[in-house]
PDB file of C-alpha atoms in Angstrom:
ATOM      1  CA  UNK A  85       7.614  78.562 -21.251  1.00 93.00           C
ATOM      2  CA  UNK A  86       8.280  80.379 -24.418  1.00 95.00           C
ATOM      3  CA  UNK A  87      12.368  79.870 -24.091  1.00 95.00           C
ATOM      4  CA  UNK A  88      12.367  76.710 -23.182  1.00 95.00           C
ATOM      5  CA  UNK A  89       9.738  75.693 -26.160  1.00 95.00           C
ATOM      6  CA  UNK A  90      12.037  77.716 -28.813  1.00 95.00           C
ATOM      7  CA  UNK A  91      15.414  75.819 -27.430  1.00 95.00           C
ATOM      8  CA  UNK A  92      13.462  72.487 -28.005  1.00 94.00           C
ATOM      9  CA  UNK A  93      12.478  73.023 -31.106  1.00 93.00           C
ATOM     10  CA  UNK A  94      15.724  74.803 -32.170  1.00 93.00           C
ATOM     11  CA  UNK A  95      18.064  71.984 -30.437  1.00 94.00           C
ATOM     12  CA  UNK A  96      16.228  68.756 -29.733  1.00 93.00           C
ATOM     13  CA  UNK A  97      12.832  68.686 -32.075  1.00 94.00           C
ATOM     14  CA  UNK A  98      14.689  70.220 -35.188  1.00 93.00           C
ATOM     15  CA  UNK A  99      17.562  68.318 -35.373  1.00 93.00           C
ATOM     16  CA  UNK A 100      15.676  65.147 -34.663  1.00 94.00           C
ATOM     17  CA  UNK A 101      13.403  65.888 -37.520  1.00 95.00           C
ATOM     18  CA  UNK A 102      16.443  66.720 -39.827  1.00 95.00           C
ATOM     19  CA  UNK A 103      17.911  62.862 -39.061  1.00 95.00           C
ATOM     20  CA  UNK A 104      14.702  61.267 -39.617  1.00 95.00           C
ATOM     21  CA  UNK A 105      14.705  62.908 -42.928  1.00 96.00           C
ATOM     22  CA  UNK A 106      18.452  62.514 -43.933  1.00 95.00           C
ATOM     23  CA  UNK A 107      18.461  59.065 -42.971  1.00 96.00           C
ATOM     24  CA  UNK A 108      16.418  58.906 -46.323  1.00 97.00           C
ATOM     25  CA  UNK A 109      19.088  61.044 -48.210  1.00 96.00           C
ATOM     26  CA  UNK A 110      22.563  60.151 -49.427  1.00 94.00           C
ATOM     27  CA  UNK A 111      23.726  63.350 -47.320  1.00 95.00           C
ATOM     28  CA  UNK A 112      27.452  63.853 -47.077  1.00 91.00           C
ATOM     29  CA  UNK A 113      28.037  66.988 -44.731  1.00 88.00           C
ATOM     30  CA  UNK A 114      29.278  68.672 -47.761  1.00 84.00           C
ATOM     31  CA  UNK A 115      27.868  68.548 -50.853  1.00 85.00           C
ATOM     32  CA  UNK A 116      25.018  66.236 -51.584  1.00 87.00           C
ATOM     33  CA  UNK A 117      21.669  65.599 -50.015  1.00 92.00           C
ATOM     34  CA  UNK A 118      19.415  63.577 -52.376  1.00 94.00           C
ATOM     35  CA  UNK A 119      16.197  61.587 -51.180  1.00 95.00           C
ATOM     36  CA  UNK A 120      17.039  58.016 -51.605  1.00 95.00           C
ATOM     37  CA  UNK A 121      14.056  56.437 -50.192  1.00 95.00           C
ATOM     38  CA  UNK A 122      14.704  53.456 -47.851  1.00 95.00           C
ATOM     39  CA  UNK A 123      18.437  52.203 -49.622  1.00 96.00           C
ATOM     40  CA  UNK A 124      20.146  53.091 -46.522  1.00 96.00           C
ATOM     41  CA  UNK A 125      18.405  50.642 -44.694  1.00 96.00           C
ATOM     42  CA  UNK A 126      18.147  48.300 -47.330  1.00 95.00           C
ATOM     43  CA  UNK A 127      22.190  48.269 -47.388  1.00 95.00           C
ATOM     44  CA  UNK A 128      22.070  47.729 -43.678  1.00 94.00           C
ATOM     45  CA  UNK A 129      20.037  44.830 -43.479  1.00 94.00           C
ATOM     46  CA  UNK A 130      20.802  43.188 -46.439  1.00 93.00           C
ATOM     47  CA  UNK A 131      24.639  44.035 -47.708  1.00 92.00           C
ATOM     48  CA  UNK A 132      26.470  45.402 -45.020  1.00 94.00           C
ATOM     49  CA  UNK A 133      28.265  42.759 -42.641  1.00 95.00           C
ATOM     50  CA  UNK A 134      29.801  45.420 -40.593  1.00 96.00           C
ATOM     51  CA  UNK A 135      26.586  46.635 -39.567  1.00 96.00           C
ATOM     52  CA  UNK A 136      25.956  42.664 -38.392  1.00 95.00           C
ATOM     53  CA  UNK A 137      28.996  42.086 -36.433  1.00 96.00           C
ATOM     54  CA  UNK A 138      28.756  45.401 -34.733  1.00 96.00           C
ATOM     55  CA  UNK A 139      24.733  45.410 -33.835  1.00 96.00           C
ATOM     56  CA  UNK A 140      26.117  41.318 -32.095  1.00 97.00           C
ATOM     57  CA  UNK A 141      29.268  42.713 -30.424  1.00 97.00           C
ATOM     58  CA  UNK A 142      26.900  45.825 -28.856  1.00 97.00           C
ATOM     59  CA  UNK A 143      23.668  43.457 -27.762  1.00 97.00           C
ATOM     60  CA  UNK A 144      26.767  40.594 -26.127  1.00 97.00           C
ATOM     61  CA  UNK A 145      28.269  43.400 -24.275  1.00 97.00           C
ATOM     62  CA  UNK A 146      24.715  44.509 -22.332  1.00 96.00           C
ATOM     63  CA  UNK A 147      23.247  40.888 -22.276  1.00 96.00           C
ATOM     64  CA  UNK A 148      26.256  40.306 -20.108  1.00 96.00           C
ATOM     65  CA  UNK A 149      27.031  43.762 -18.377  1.00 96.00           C
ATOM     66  CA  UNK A 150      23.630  44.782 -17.065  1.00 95.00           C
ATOM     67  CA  UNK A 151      22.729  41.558 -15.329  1.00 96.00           C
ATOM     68  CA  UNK A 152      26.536  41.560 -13.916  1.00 96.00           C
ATOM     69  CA  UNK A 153      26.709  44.756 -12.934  1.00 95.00           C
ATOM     70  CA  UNK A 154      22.940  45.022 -11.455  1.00 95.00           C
ATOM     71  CA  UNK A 155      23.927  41.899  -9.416  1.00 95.00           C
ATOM     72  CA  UNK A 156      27.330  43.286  -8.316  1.00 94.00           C
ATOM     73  CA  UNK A 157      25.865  46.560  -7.412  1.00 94.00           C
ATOM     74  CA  UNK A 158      23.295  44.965  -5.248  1.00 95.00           C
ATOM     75  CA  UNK A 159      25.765  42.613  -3.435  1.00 94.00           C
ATOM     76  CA  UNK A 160      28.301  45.374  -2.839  1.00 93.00           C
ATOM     77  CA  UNK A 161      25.740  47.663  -1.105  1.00 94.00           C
ATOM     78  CA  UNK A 162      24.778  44.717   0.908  1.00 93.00           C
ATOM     79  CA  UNK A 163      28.246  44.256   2.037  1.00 91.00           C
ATOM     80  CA  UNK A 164      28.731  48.194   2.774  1.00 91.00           C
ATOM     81  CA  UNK A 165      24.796  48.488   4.249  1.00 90.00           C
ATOM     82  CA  UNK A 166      26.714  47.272   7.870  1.00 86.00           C
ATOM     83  CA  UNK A 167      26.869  49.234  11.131  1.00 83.00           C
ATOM     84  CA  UNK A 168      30.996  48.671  11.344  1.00 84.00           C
ATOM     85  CA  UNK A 169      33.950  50.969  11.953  1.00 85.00           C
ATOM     86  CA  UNK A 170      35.489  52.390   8.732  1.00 85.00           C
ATOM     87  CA  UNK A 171      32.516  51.529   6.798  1.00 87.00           C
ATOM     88  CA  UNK A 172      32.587  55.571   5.430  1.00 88.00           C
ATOM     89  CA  UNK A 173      36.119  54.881   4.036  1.00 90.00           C
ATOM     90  CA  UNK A 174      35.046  51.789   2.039  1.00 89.00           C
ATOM     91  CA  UNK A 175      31.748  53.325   0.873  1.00 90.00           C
ATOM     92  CA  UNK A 176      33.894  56.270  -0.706  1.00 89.00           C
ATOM     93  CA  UNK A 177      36.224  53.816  -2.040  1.00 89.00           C
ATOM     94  CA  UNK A 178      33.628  51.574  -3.637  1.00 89.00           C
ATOM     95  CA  UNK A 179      32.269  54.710  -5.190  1.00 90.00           C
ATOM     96  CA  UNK A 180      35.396  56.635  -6.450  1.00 88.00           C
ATOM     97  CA  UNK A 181      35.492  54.940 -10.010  1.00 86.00           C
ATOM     98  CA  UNK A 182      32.210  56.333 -11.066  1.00 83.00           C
ATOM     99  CA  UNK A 183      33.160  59.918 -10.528  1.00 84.00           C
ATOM    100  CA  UNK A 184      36.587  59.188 -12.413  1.00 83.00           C
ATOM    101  CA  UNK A 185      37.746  61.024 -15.717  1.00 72.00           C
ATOM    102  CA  UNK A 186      36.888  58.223 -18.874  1.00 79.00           C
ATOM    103  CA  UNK A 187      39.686  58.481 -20.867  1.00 88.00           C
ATOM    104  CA  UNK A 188      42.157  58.563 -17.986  1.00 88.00           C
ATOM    105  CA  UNK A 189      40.418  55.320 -17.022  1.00 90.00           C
ATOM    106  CA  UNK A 190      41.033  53.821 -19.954  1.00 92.00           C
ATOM    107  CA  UNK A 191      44.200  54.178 -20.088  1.00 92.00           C
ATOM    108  CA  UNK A 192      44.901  52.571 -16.669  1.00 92.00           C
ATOM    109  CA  UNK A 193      42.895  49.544 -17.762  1.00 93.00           C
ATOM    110  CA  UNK A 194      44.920  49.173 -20.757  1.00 94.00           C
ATOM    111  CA  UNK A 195      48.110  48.984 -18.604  1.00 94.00           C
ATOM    112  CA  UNK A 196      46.339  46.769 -16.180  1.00 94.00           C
ATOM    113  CA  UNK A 197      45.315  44.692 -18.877  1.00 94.00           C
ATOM    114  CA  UNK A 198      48.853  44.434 -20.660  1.00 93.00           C
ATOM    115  CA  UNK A 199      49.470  40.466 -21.351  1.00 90.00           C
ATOM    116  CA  UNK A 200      53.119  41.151 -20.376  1.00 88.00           C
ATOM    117  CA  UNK A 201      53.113  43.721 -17.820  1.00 89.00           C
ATOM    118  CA  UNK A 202      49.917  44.207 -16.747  1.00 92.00           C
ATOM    119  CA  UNK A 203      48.679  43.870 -12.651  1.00 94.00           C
ATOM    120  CA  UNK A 204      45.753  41.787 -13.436  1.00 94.00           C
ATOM    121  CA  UNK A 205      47.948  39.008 -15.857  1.00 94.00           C
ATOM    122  CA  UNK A 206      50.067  39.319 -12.858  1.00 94.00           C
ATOM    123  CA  UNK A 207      47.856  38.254 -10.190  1.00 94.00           C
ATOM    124  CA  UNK A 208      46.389  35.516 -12.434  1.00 93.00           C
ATOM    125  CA  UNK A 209      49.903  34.165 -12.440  1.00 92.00           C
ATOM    126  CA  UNK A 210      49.977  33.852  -8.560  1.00 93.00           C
ATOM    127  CA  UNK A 211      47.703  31.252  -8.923  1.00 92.00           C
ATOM    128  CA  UNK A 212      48.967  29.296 -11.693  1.00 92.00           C
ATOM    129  CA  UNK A 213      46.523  30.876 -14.513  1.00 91.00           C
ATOM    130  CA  UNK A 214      47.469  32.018 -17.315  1.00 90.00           C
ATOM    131  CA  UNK A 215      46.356  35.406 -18.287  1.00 89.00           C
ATOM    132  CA  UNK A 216      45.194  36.154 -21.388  1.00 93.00           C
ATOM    133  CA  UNK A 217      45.616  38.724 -24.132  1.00 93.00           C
ATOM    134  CA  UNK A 218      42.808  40.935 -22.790  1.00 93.00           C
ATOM    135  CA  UNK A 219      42.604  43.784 -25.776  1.00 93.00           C
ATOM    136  CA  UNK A 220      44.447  41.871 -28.638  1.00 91.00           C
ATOM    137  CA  UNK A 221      42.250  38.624 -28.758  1.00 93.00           C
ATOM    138  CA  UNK A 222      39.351  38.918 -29.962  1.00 93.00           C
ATOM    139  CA  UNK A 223      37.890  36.188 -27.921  1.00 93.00           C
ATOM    140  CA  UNK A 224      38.440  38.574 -24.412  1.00 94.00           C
ATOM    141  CA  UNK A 225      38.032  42.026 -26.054  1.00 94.00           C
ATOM    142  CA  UNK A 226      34.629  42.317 -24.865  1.00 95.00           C
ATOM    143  CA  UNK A 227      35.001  40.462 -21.743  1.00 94.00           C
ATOM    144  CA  UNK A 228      37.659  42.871 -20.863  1.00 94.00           C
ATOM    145  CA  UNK A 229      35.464  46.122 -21.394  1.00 95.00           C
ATOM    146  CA  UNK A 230      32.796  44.324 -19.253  1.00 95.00           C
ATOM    147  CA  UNK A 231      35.404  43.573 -16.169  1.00 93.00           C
ATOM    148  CA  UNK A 232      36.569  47.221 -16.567  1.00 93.00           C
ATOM    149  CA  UNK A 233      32.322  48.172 -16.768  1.00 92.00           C
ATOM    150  CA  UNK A 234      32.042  46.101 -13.279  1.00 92.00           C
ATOM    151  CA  UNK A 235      34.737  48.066 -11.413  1.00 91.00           C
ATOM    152  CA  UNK A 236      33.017  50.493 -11.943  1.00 88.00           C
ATOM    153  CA  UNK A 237      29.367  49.581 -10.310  1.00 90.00           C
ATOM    154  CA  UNK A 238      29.723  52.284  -7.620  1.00 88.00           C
ATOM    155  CA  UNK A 239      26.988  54.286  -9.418  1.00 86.00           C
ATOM    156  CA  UNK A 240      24.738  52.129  -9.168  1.00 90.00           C
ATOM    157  CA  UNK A 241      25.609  50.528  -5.773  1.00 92.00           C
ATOM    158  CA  UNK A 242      24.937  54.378  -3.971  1.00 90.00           C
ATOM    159  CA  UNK A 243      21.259  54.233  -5.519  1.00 92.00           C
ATOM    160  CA  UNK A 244      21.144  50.485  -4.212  1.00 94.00           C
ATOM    161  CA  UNK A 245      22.956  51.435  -0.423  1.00 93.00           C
ATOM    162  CA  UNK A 246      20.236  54.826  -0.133  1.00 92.00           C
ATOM    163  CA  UNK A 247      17.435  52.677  -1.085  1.00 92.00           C
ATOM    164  CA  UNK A 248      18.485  49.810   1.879  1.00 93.00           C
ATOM    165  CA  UNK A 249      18.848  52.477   4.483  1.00 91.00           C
ATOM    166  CA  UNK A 250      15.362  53.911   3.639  1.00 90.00           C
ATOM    167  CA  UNK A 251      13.692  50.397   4.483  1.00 91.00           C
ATOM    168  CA  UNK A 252      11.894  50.185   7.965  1.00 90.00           C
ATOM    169  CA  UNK A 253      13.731  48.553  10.226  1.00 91.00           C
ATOM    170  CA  UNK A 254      10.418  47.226  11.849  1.00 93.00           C
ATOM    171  CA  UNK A 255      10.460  44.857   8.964  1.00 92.00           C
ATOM    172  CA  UNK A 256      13.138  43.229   9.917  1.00 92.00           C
ATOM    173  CA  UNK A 257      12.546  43.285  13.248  1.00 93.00           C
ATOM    174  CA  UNK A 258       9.141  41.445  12.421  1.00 94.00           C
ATOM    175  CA  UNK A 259      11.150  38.742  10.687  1.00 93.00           C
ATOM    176  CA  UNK A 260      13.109  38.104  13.422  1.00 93.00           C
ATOM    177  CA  UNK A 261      10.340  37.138  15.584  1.00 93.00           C
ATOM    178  CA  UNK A 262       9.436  34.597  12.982  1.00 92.00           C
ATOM    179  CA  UNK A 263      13.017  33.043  12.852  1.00 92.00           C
ATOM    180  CA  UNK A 264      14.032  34.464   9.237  1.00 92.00           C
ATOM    181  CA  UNK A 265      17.288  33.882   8.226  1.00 93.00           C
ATOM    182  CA  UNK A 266      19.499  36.277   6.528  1.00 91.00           C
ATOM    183  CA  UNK A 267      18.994  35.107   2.972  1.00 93.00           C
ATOM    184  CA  UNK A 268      15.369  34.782   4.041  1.00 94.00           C
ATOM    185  CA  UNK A 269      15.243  38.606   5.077  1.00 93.00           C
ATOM    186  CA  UNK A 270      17.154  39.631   1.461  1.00 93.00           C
ATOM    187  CA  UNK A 271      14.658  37.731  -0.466  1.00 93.00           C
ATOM    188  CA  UNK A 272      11.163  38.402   1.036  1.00 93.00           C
ATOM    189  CA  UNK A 273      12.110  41.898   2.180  1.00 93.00           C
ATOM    190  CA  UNK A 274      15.270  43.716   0.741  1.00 93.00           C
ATOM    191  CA  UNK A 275      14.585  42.645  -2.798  1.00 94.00           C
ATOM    192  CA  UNK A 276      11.119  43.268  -3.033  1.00 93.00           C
ATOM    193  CA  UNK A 277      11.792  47.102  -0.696  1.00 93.00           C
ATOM    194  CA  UNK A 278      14.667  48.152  -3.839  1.00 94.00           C
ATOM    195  CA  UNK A 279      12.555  46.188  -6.843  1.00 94.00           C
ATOM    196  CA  UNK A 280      12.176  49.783  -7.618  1.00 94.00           C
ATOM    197  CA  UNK A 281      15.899  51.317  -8.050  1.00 94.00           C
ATOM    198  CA  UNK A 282      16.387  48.082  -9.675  1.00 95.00           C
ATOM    199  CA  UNK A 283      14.022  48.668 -12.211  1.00 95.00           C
ATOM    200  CA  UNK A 284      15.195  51.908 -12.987  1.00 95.00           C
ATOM    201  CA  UNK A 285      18.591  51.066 -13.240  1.00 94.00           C
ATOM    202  CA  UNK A 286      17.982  48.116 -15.436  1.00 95.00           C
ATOM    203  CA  UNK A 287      16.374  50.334 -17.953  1.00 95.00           C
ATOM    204  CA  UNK A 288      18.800  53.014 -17.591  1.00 94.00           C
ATOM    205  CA  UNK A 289      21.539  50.165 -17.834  1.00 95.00           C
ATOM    206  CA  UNK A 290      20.247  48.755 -20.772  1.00 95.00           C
ATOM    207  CA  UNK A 291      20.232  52.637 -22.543  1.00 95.00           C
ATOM    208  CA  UNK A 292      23.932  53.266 -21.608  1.00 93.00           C
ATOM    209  CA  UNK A 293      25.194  49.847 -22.918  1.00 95.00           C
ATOM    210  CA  UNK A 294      23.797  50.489 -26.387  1.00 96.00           C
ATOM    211  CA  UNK A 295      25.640  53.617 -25.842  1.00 94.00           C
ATOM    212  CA  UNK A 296      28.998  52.276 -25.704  1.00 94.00           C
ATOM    213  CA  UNK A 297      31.511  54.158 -27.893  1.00 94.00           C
ATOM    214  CA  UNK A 298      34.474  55.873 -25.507  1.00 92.00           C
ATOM    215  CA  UNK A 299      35.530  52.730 -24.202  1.00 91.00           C
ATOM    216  CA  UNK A 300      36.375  51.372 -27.761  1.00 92.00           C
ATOM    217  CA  UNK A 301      37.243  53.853 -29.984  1.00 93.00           C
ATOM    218  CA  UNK A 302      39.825  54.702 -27.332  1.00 92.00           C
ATOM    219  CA  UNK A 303      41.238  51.047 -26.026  1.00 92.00           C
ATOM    220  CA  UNK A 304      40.813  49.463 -29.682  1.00 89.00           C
ATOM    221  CA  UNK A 305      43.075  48.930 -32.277  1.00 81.00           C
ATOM    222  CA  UNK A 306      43.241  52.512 -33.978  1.00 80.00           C
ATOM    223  CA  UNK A 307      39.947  53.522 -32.289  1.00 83.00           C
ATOM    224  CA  UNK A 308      38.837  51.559 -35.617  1.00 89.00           C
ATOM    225  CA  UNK A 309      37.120  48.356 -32.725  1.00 92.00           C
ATOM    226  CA  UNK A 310      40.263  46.092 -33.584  1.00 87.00           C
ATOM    227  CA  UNK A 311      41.343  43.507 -33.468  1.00 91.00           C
ATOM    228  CA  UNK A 312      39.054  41.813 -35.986  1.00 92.00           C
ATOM    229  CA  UNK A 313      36.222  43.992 -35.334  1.00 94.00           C
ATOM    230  CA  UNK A 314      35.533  42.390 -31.779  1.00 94.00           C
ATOM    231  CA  UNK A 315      35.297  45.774 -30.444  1.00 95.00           C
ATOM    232  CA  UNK A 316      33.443  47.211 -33.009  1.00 96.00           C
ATOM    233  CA  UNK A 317      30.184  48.479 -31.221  1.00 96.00           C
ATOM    234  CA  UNK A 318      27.340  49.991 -32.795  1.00 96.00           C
ATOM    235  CA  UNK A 319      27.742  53.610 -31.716  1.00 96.00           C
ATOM    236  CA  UNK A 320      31.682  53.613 -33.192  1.00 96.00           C
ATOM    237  CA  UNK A 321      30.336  51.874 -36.456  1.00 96.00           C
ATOM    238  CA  UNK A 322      27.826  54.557 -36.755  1.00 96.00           C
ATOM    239  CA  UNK A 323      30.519  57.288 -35.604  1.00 95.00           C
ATOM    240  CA  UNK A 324      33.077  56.070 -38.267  1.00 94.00           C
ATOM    241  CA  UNK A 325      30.217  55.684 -41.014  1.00 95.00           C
ATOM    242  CA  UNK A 326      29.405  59.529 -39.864  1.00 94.00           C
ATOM    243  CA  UNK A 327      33.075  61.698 -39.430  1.00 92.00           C
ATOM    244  CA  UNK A 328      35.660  58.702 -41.262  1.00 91.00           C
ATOM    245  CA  UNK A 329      33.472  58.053 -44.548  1.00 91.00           C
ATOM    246  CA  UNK A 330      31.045  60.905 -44.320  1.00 93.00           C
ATOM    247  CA  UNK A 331      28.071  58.873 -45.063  1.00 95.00           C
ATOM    248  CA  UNK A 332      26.470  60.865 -42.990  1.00 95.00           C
ATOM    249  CA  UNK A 333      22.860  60.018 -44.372  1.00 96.00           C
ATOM    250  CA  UNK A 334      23.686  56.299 -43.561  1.00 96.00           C
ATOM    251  CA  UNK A 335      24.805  56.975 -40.311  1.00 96.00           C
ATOM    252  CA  UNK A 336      21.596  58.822 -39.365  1.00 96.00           C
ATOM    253  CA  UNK A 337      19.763  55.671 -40.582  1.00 97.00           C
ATOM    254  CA  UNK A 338      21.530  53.654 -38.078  1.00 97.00           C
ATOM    255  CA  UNK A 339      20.854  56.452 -35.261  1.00 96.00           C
ATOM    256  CA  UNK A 340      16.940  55.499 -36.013  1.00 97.00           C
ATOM    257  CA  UNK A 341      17.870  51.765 -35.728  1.00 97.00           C
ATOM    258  CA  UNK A 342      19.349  52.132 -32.652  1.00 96.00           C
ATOM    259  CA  UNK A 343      16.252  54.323 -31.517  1.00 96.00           C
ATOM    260  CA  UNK A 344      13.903  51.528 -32.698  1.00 96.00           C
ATOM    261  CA  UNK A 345      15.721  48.854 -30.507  1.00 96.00           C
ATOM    262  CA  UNK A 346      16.098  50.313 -27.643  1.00 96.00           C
ATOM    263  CA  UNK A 347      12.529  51.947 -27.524  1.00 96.00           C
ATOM    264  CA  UNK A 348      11.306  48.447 -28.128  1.00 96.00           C
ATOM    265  CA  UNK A 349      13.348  46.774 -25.409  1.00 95.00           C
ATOM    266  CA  UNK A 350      11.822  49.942 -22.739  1.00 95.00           C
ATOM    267  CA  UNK A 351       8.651  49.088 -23.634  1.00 95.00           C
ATOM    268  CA  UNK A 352       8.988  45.501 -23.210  1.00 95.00           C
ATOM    269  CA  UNK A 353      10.871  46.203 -19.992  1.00 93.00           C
ATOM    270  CA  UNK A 354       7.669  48.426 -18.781  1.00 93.00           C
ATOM    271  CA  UNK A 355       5.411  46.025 -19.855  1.00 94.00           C
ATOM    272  CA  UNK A 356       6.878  43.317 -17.456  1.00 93.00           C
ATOM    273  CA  UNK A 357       7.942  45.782 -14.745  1.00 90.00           C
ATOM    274  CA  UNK A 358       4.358  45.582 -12.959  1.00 89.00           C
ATOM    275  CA  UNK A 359       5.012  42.008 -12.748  1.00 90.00           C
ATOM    276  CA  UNK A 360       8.089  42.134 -10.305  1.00 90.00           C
ATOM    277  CA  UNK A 361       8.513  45.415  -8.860  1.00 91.00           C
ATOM    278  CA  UNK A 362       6.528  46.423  -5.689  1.00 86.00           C
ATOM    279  CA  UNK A 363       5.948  49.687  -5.012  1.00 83.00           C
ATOM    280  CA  UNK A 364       4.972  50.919  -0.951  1.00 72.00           C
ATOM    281  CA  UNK A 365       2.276  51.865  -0.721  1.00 61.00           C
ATOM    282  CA  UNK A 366       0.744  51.035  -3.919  1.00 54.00           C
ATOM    283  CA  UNK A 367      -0.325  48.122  -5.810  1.00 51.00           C
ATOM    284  CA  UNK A 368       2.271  45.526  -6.704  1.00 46.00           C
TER     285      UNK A 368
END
């Protein structure tokens, strides 16, 4: 255990310790590292509107994209959990966006997304609606990143589609004796069978889309989350804050923010898990 305990401390306990302390420190990178006490967090809270918009744009973009995405991964499994010809072909195709290349992503979307030129304006317009300026309006920034996020559910729809297929089919077979219906069966039995997966991926969800930083420091205005600091999320704030102005001790003081929030939102997320998710074999 010995290598393993010195890489922890060296790589994972060590540096963690160093940002819990520097986040009290007006530490540069360079030059200066003097103990401030708690200013850096008293700027946050109580001076810095930055720190504001981008801790709203960050908690809008995962109140929206986990349910969606949850609830898109869940129906899309359905759909490709069906004993049909070519059903292999769609499964890979449902799933290819999650093992694509980010930044090469990103790119597409922004030509997809072009008011002008763009596929998805384009389609709109087939139906007589008019598209709108997906990444320089403020008002659709975010909504654009979380279209672009739900493309991209096959991730979560493989856990979903493995998790059907492991369900006994005697269940069903039970309910159809008793005259379910289909919805019936998806309620009382599906749901309930992959409460599980969905549990785990609504925590893990919730993590990632705190995480948010690729996305819009490459499809933004300057990578600086333009226009009007719509896509300003927290991780980019705290990125710019750390390599643009070299406030590095601030930036740390965000990191333990960030920490803070989403620790409390796992617990909570724990605490009510036992309440919903059924477990085989086990106690509900």
């Amino acid at each position: 255990m010995l290598p393993w305990i010195i890489g922890f401390i060296i790589f994972t306990a060590g540096p963690l310790l160093f940002s819990l302390y520097g986040s009290f420190t007006n530490y540069d990178i360079t030059s200066r590292m003097d103990f401030i006490g708690f200013d850096n967090y008293e700027r946050l809270f109580s001076f810095d509107q930055l720190f504001k918009t981008s801790l709203y744009n960050t908690l809008y973009y995962v109140a929206f994209t986990v349910p969606i995405t949850t609830a898109g991964a869940i129906f899309v499994s359905v759909l490709l959990n069906q004993d049909i010809p070519g059903m292999r072909f769609f499964r890979t195709a449902y799933y290819l966006p999650a093992v694509l290349s980010g930044v090469g992503v990103y790119i597409l979307w922004m030509q997809l997304l072009d008011p002008g030129t763009g596929l998805v304006n384009l389609v709109l317009g087939w139906f007589g609606i008019p598209g709108p300026n997906w990444l320089t309006d403020p008002d659709w920034t975010k909504n654009a990143l979380i279209l672009m996020k739900v493309w991209g559910v096959g991730g979560g729809m493989l856990m979903y589609l493995s998790s059907m297929q492991g369900i006994s089919k005697t269940l069903y077979e039970a309910a159809d004796i008793d005259g379910a219906t289909a919805m019936q069966k998806f309620f009382k039995i599906t749901l309930p069978m992959i409460s599980p997966v969905i549990f785990f991926d609504v925590i893990t969800s919730t993590i990632g889309g705190f995480q948010i930083f690729q996305e819009a420091y490459v499809m933004s205005v300057g990578g600086g989350g333009g226009p009007a600091n719509s896509m300003l999320f927290y991780n980019l704030y705290m990125w710019n804050q750390a390599f643009e102005s070299f406030n590095m001790g601030y930036a740390m003081a965000m990191s333990w923010i960030l920490f803070a929030i989403i620790m409390v939102l796992t617990v909570i997320n724990l605490k009510l898990g036992p309440r919903w998710v059924h477990y085989t074999g086990g106690e509900d």
